[in-house]
Every structure is written in structure tokens, then in C-alpha cells.
Amino acid sequence: MQVEWERCLNYLRGMLSDSVYKTYFAQTKLTSQTPGHATISIPSGLDAAVYTAYKELIRLAWRETSHDETPMEFEFQTQEVVPQVTANSQNTFRDFIKPSVPLSGSFRFENFVPGDKAQLAFNAALAVARNPDGTQYNPLFIYGSSGLGKTHLLQAIGNYILEEDPTKRVCYLTSEDFSQQYMKCLREQRVTEMSYFYRNEVDILLIDDIQNWTGKSETQNEFFLIFNALHQAGKQIVLTSDAPAAEVKNLSDRLVSRFAWGLTVDIQPPDVETREAILHKKAEERHLEISDEILHYLAENIASNVRCLESAIIKLTLQSSLMNHDIDMNIAQKVVAEIAPTLRRRVSLDAVLHAVSKHYEVPEAKLIETGRGTKEISKARQVAMYLMRECSPISLQSIGSRFGGKDHSTVVHAIKSIKKEMESDPSFARLIESLKNSIHD
């Protein structure tokens, strides 16, 4: 009987990390097996919820090694360990993992300028902050490109809640913080304490940039358990990402499903009017006198994200101080000239070809050959043409020459086609932005 279970354990060992296997499976035993029933004994001190998460995997391993479809049950030598965690041990644990990152006081709702492209996200975040004991927006999932204000709204929720009720236990973390906590607890065999902390010591959980959990299946498993416990207890969860959950690579289906339980909202790049309003707000915060003409000039020429707009205000201040001169159009033009190269990076055409070739799995030689090629090759070629125009100052004619001597009208058509698809398909627009950011010499 135990020999069969040992074969099952060997199968599991090959599918799990050493730390997970040693912590949760190495000491387990098959204590009884009758027709239609098998019982696995679990040592004391381990969290029952973990075995629920791995239940299907254990069944698969058992079926593959014993060719037996018998249902399996877990018998815990001690009942739930969670209530045995003392307040004193949790105080020590808080020092062990430093569970929450301090919120920045500068991220508040009153200094966020939403505009039309972020109004829904702003309204949803404010609704959650005003009613933190669980809303229909649980979880609230905010996504958008880098630098558009996701972190601002996330921390604004935390700041608002703590100002209204300082007794609320708000936990703000980046996804990387959470992953590191989990791996540290695995190494030190303190996962049970981590689970207890999040289930019992947190009222509002704010997690930033969950796209960084790509490929981290064990972290996702642990968060899945914590998410379920918090959600069932009516505790608010807010998450941010650079893309919708369904588009985050290698994010488990069950997390994608859970994140869809509440409300998903996006933040898009601000239009000219909103950029101008943001600049005006940033200038006010620093008590700077900047003419409407200069603010409009900056808004028109810095069409990127909020971080770049804030950087422009800081650079204006520095330039004005260094030159001992009021902020005028001359200084504004110098700032734009300094920031613009970072917005329109100058990279080699080979770097663009390499990035597009890698993503679409099309040989570079196929992209630049004279023939039209397949539909997939044609699409990849159009993307490459668009990105070359975006990432370098090269002329349309020169781009055409790089693709077997195509004329500039072909390049213009390709660029227009990509722009049109980006406008109608946000998912495709995010793909192009991701490709653009990945290109480097």
C-alpha cells in the first residue's frame, strides 16, 4: 500500500519545487485503502487549504502511478492549525516579512486628474475607498500601460480609507513583494503564519502589477487561497496590471476567473486637454507660474504618460533655476527637446526586425523579402514598418528600401492599417506598445 503511495510521491516530486514537496508532501502516508476509498495522513502543523489547492494534481499523480480512480481523502493529525497561531507569533511574523509597503502621501484622489480616459477607473476606486467593507466591485481590477496612474489610484484608496478610519488594516504590496514574501516563508517553513496573517490581519488588500506573477505558479497558488478567504469574508481586494487578467501570460485560469468576479476597468493615455489639466495641476502643487500657452505647448508635444508630464514640470523648474530666468517658451522648448528622445527612441532597424521576428516567429529574411508572403508574414511586416517609423527618425522611403525596395505608399498603407487596428482593438494596441518597449539596440 505504501509502495504505491511512494510511486505517487515520486511523480509529485517531479512536478513541484523541492521546497513545496519537502514542506507539504515528503512526510505524508497512505494509511488506508479500500474499494472506493483511500486516506492520506497529513502531519500536524500544515495548512489544510494547501491540499485543497493541490487536490487535482494529487489525483492525477495517483491515477497515473496506480491506475486507480479511487477518491482520496486527507486525514490531518491535528485539526486546523490556524487558530493555534498566537498574537505574539504574529507580531514576530510581521517583523519577519514586513507585510505592507508604506503608502505615499502624494497619491490622493484630489490630485488625480482623470479626464475621459480614466474617469471610470477613478469613480470605481473612489467608490471602493468610500465603502471599504466590501462592495460589488470586489475585486476591483485596474489595468493600463505604465505611467498612466494605476499605482496612484491604488494608493489613493489606501490613503483615503486610513484617513477615514485609522483602525482599518490596509495592506499595500507590489506583486514582487508578495512573491518574495512567499518564497521566504517557504524556505523558513512559515507559510502557515503567512496564510494566517493575510486571512486574519488584513481588511483591505492592494496588490500592484500582478502581471509580474507570470510563470510563478506557486505564488499564484498561495494567492488563490488568500483571495478566496478574503473574498468570502467580504474584505476588499484591489489589483492592478498592465493588461486585462485574461491577457496576462501564464496567469492561472482560476485566478483569471476570480478576478472577473468584481469590476475590471482600464486607464488609457490622456488626450491633449487632460494632459494640459494634469500639467496645470502639477504646476499648482509646486506653486509655479506657467502660462497657458506653455502648458498647451507641453501637452501637445509630450503625448506619452503622466510620469513624463510630471518630469516636464520638474525639468522646467530646474532649467528656470539654473538660468535664473522665469519659465518661458524658450525653456519649455529645451525641456521638450530633452524629453522627446525618450518618447521617440532612436533604435536601429535591425533591432525592430529582431523584436518583430521573435514575437511573430517569422524569420527576419522572410520579413524583408520582396514577395508578399503569407497573411501572417504580411501582418508582421506591417507591424515592423509601423514600429520603425515610431522608434526612429528614418524616412518612409528608407523604410521601404529595407523591405526589398517597397515604395513609400506601401509603408504609408502599412502604418495606417496598424493605427486603425490599434484604435479598434485595445488588446492589439497593448501588444504594439509592449513590442515597442521591448526594442533595444
CSV table of N, CA and C in Angstrom, one decimal, residues 387-439:
chain,number,residue,atom,x,y,z
A,387,LEU,N,6.6,50.1,-36.4
A,387,LEU,CA,7.5,50.4,-35.3
A,387,LEU,C,8.8,51.1,-35.7
A,388,MET,N,9.2,50.8,-36.9
A,388,MET,CA,10.4,51.5,-37.5
A,388,MET,C,10.1,53.0,-37.5
A,389,ARG,N,8.9,53.4,-38.0
A,389,ARG,CA,8.5,54.8,-38.1
A,389,ARG,C,8.4,55.4,-36.7
A,390,GLU,N,7.9,54.6,-35.7
A,390,GLU,CA,7.7,55.1,-34.3
A,390,GLU,C,9.0,55.2,-33.6
A,391,CYS,N,10.0,54.3,-33.8
A,391,CYS,CA,11.2,54.2,-33.0
A,391,CYS,C,12.4,54.8,-33.6
A,392,SER,N,12.3,55.4,-34.8
A,392,SER,CA,13.4,56.0,-35.4
A,392,SER,C,13.0,57.2,-36.3
A,393,PRO,N,14.0,58.1,-36.6
A,393,PRO,CA,13.6,59.2,-37.5
A,393,PRO,C,13.8,58.9,-39.0
A,394,ILE,N,13.9,57.7,-39.3
A,394,ILE,CA,14.1,57.3,-40.7
A,394,ILE,C,12.9,57.7,-41.6
A,395,SER,N,13.2,58.0,-42.9
A,395,SER,CA,12.1,58.4,-43.8
A,395,SER,C,11.3,57.2,-44.3
A,396,LEU,N,10.1,57.4,-44.8
A,396,LEU,CA,9.3,56.4,-45.3
A,396,LEU,C,10.0,55.6,-46.4
A,397,GLN,N,10.7,56.4,-47.3
A,397,GLN,CA,11.4,55.8,-48.4
A,397,GLN,C,12.4,54.8,-47.9
A,398,SER,N,13.2,55.2,-46.9
A,398,SER,CA,14.2,54.3,-46.4
A,398,SER,C,13.7,53.1,-45.7
A,399,ILE,N,12.5,53.2,-45.1
A,399,ILE,CA,11.9,52.0,-44.5
A,399,ILE,C,11.5,51.1,-45.6
A,400,GLY,N,10.9,51.6,-46.7
A,400,GLY,CA,10.5,50.8,-47.9
A,400,GLY,C,11.7,50.1,-48.5
A,401,SER,N,12.8,50.8,-48.5
A,401,SER,CA,14.0,50.2,-49.1
A,401,SER,C,14.5,49.0,-48.3
A,402,ARG,N,14.3,49.0,-47.0
A,402,ARG,CA,14.7,48.0,-46.1
A,402,ARG,C,13.9,46.7,-46.3
A,403,PHE,N,12.7,46.9,-46.9
A,403,PHE,CA,11.8,45.7,-47.2
A,403,PHE,C,11.8,45.4,-48.7
A,404,GLY,N,12.9,45.2,-49.2
A,404,GLY,CA,13.0,44.8,-50.6
A,404,GLY,C,12.7,45.9,-51.6
A,405,GLY,N,12.8,47.1,-51.3
A,405,GLY,CA,12.6,48.2,-52.2
A,405,GLY,C,11.1,48.6,-52.4
A,406,LYS,N,10.3,48.4,-51.4
A,406,LYS,CA,8.9,48.8,-51.5
A,406,LYS,C,8.8,50.3,-51.5
A,407,ASP,N,7.9,50.9,-52.2
A,407,ASP,CA,7.8,52.4,-52.2
A,407,ASP,C,7.1,52.9,-51.0
A,408,HIS,N,7.2,54.3,-50.8
A,408,HIS,CA,6.7,54.9,-49.6
A,408,HIS,C,5.2,54.7,-49.4
A,409,SER,N,4.4,54.6,-50.5
A,409,SER,CA,3.0,54.4,-50.4
A,409,SER,C,2.6,53.1,-49.7
A,410,THR,N,3.4,52.1,-49.9
A,410,THR,CA,3.2,50.8,-49.3
A,410,THR,C,3.4,50.9,-47.8
A,411,VAL,N,4.5,51.7,-47.4
A,411,VAL,CA,4.8,51.9,-46.0
A,411,VAL,C,3.7,52.7,-45.3
A,412,VAL,N,3.2,53.8,-46.0
A,412,VAL,CA,2.1,54.6,-45.5
A,412,VAL,C,0.9,53.7,-45.3
A,413,HIS,N,0.6,52.9,-46.2
A,413,HIS,CA,-0.6,52.0,-46.1
A,413,HIS,C,-0.4,51.1,-44.8
A,414,ALA,N,0.8,50.5,-44.7
A,414,ALA,CA,1.0,49.6,-43.5
A,414,ALA,C,0.8,50.4,-42.2
A,415,ILE,N,1.4,51.6,-42.1
A,415,ILE,CA,1.3,52.3,-40.9
A,415,ILE,C,-0.2,52.7,-40.6
A,416,LYS,N,-0.9,53.1,-41.6
A,416,LYS,CA,-2.4,53.4,-41.4
A,416,LYS,C,-3.1,52.2,-41.0
A,417,SER,N,-2.8,51.0,-41.5
A,417,SER,CA,-3.5,49.8,-41.2
A,417,SER,C,-3.3,49.4,-39.7
A,418,ILE,N,-2.1,49.6,-39.3
A,418,ILE,CA,-1.7,49.2,-37.9
A,418,ILE,C,-2.4,50.2,-36.9
A,419,LYS,N,-2.4,51.5,-37.3
A,419,LYS,CA,-3.0,52.5,-36.4
A,419,LYS,C,-4.5,52.3,-36.3
A,420,LYS,N,-5.2,51.9,-37.4
A,420,LYS,CA,-6.6,51.7,-37.4
A,420,LYS,C,-6.9,50.5,-36.5
A,421,GLU,N,-6.1,49.4,-36.6
A,421,GLU,CA,-6.4,48.2,-35.8
A,421,GLU,C,-6.2,48.5,-34.3
A,422,MET,N,-5.2,49.4,-34.0
A,422,MET,CA,-4.9,49.7,-32.6
A,422,MET,C,-6.1,50.5,-32.1
A,423,GLU,N,-6.7,51.4,-32.9
A,423,GLU,CA,-7.8,52.2,-32.4
A,423,GLU,C,-9.1,51.3,-32.1
A,424,SER,N,-9.2,50.3,-32.9
A,424,SER,CA,-10.4,49.4,-32.8
A,424,SER,C,-10.2,48.2,-31.8
A,425,ASP,N,-9.0,47.9,-31.6
A,425,ASP,CA,-8.7,46.7,-30.8
A,425,ASP,C,-7.7,47.1,-29.7
A,426,PRO,N,-8.2,47.4,-28.4
A,426,PRO,CA,-7.3,47.7,-27.3
A,426,PRO,C,-6.2,46.6,-27.0
A,427,SER,N,-6.6,45.4,-27.2
A,427,SER,CA,-5.6,44.3,-27.0
A,427,SER,C,-4.5,44.4,-27.9
A,428,PHE,N,-4.8,44.6,-29.2
A,428,PHE,CA,-3.7,44.8,-30.2
A,428,PHE,C,-2.8,46.0,-29.9
A,429,ALA,N,-3.5,47.1,-29.5
A,429,ALA,CA,-2.7,48.3,-29.1
A,429,ALA,C,-1.8,48.0,-28.0
A,430,ARG,N,-2.2,47.2,-27.0
A,430,ARG,CA,-1.3,46.9,-25.9
A,430,ARG,C,-0.1,46.0,-26.4
A,431,LEU,N,-0.4,45.2,-27.3
A,431,LEU,CA,0.7,44.3,-27.9
A,431,LEU,C,1.7,45.2,-28.6
A,432,ILE,N,1.3,46.1,-29.4
A,432,ILE,CA,2.2,47.0,-30.1
A,432,ILE,C,3.0,47.8,-29.1
A,433,GLU,N,2.4,48.3,-28.1
A,433,GLU,CA,3.1,49.1,-27.1
A,433,GLU,C,4.1,48.2,-26.3
A,434,SER,N,3.8,47.0,-26.1
A,434,SER,CA,4.7,46.1,-25.4
A,434,SER,C,5.9,45.8,-26.3
A,435,LEU,N,5.6,45.6,-27.6
A,435,LEU,CA,6.7,45.3,-28.5
A,435,LEU,C,7.6,46.5,-28.6
A,436,LYS,N,7.0,47.7,-28.7
A,436,LYS,CA,7.8,49.0,-28.8
A,436,LYS,C,8.7,49.1,-27.6
A,437,ASN,N,8.2,48.8,-26.4
A,437,ASN,CA,9.0,48.9,-25.2
A,437,ASN,C,10.1,47.9,-25.1
A,438,SER,N,9.9,46.8,-25.8
A,438,SER,CA,10.9,45.7,-25.7
A,438,SER,C,12.1,45.9,-26.7
A,439,ILE,N,12.0,46.8,-27.6
A,439,ILE,CA,13.0,47.0,-28.6
A,439,ILE,C,14.2,47.8,-28.0
